[in-house]
Coordinates of C-alpha atoms in Angstrom, one line a residue:
M1002 CA -9.7 -10.9 -3.9
L1003 CA -6.6 -9.5 -2.3
E1004 CA -6.6 -9.6 1.5
I1005 CA -4.7 -6.8 3.2
V1006 CA -4.0 -6.6 6.9
I1007 CA -4.3 -3.0 7.9
P1008 CA -2.2 -1.8 10.8
T1009 CA -3.9 0.2 13.5
D1010 CA -1.1 2.7 14.2
R1011 CA -0.2 5.7 12.0
I1012 CA 3.5 5.1 11.9
T1013 CA 3.2 1.6 10.5
L1014 CA 0.7 2.8 8.0
E1015 CA 3.0 5.6 6.9
R1016 CA 5.9 3.1 6.4
Q1017 CA 3.8 0.7 4.4
I1018 CA 2.5 3.4 2.2
K1019 CA 6.0 4.7 1.6
A1020 CA 7.2 1.2 0.7
L1021 CA 4.3 0.5 -1.7
K1022 CA 4.9 3.8 -3.5
Y1023 CA 8.5 2.8 -3.9
A1024 CA 7.5 -0.6 -5.1
L1025 CA 5.1 0.8 -7.7
K1026 CA 7.9 2.9 -9.2
N1027 CA 10.1 -0.2 -9.6
D1028 CA 7.5 -2.8 -10.6
T1029 CA 8.0 -4.3 -14.0
R1030 CA 5.2 -6.9 -14.0
E1031 CA 1.6 -5.7 -14.5
V1032 CA 0.3 -8.1 -11.9
D1033 CA 2.6 -6.7 -9.3
K1034 CA 1.5 -3.1 -10.2
Q1035 CA -2.1 -4.1 -9.8
I1036 CA -1.6 -5.8 -6.4
H1037 CA 0.5 -2.9 -5.0
S1038 CA -2.0 -0.3 -6.3
Q1039 CA -4.9 -2.0 -4.6
A1040 CA -3.0 -2.3 -1.4
L1041 CA -1.9 1.3 -1.5
E1042 CA -5.4 2.5 -2.1
R1043 CA -6.7 0.6 0.9
L1044 CA -3.9 1.7 3.2
E1045 CA -4.3 5.4 2.2
K1046 CA -8.1 5.1 3.0
A1047 CA -7.3 3.7 6.4
Y1048 CA -4.6 6.3 7.0
N1049 CA -7.1 9.1 6.2
A1050 CA -9.7 7.6 8.5
I1051 CA -7.4 7.7 11.5

């Protein structure tokens, strides 16, 4: 199971979401895509909850 540390402030969340979206566009390995997709999903949920 992937453990993600979710930041508590909105600005940091926005930066991490932006970075993960960029990483997903450039990922070549399927494992990396899965990891980044899971992390992005959890961060977006946290962002929407704030």
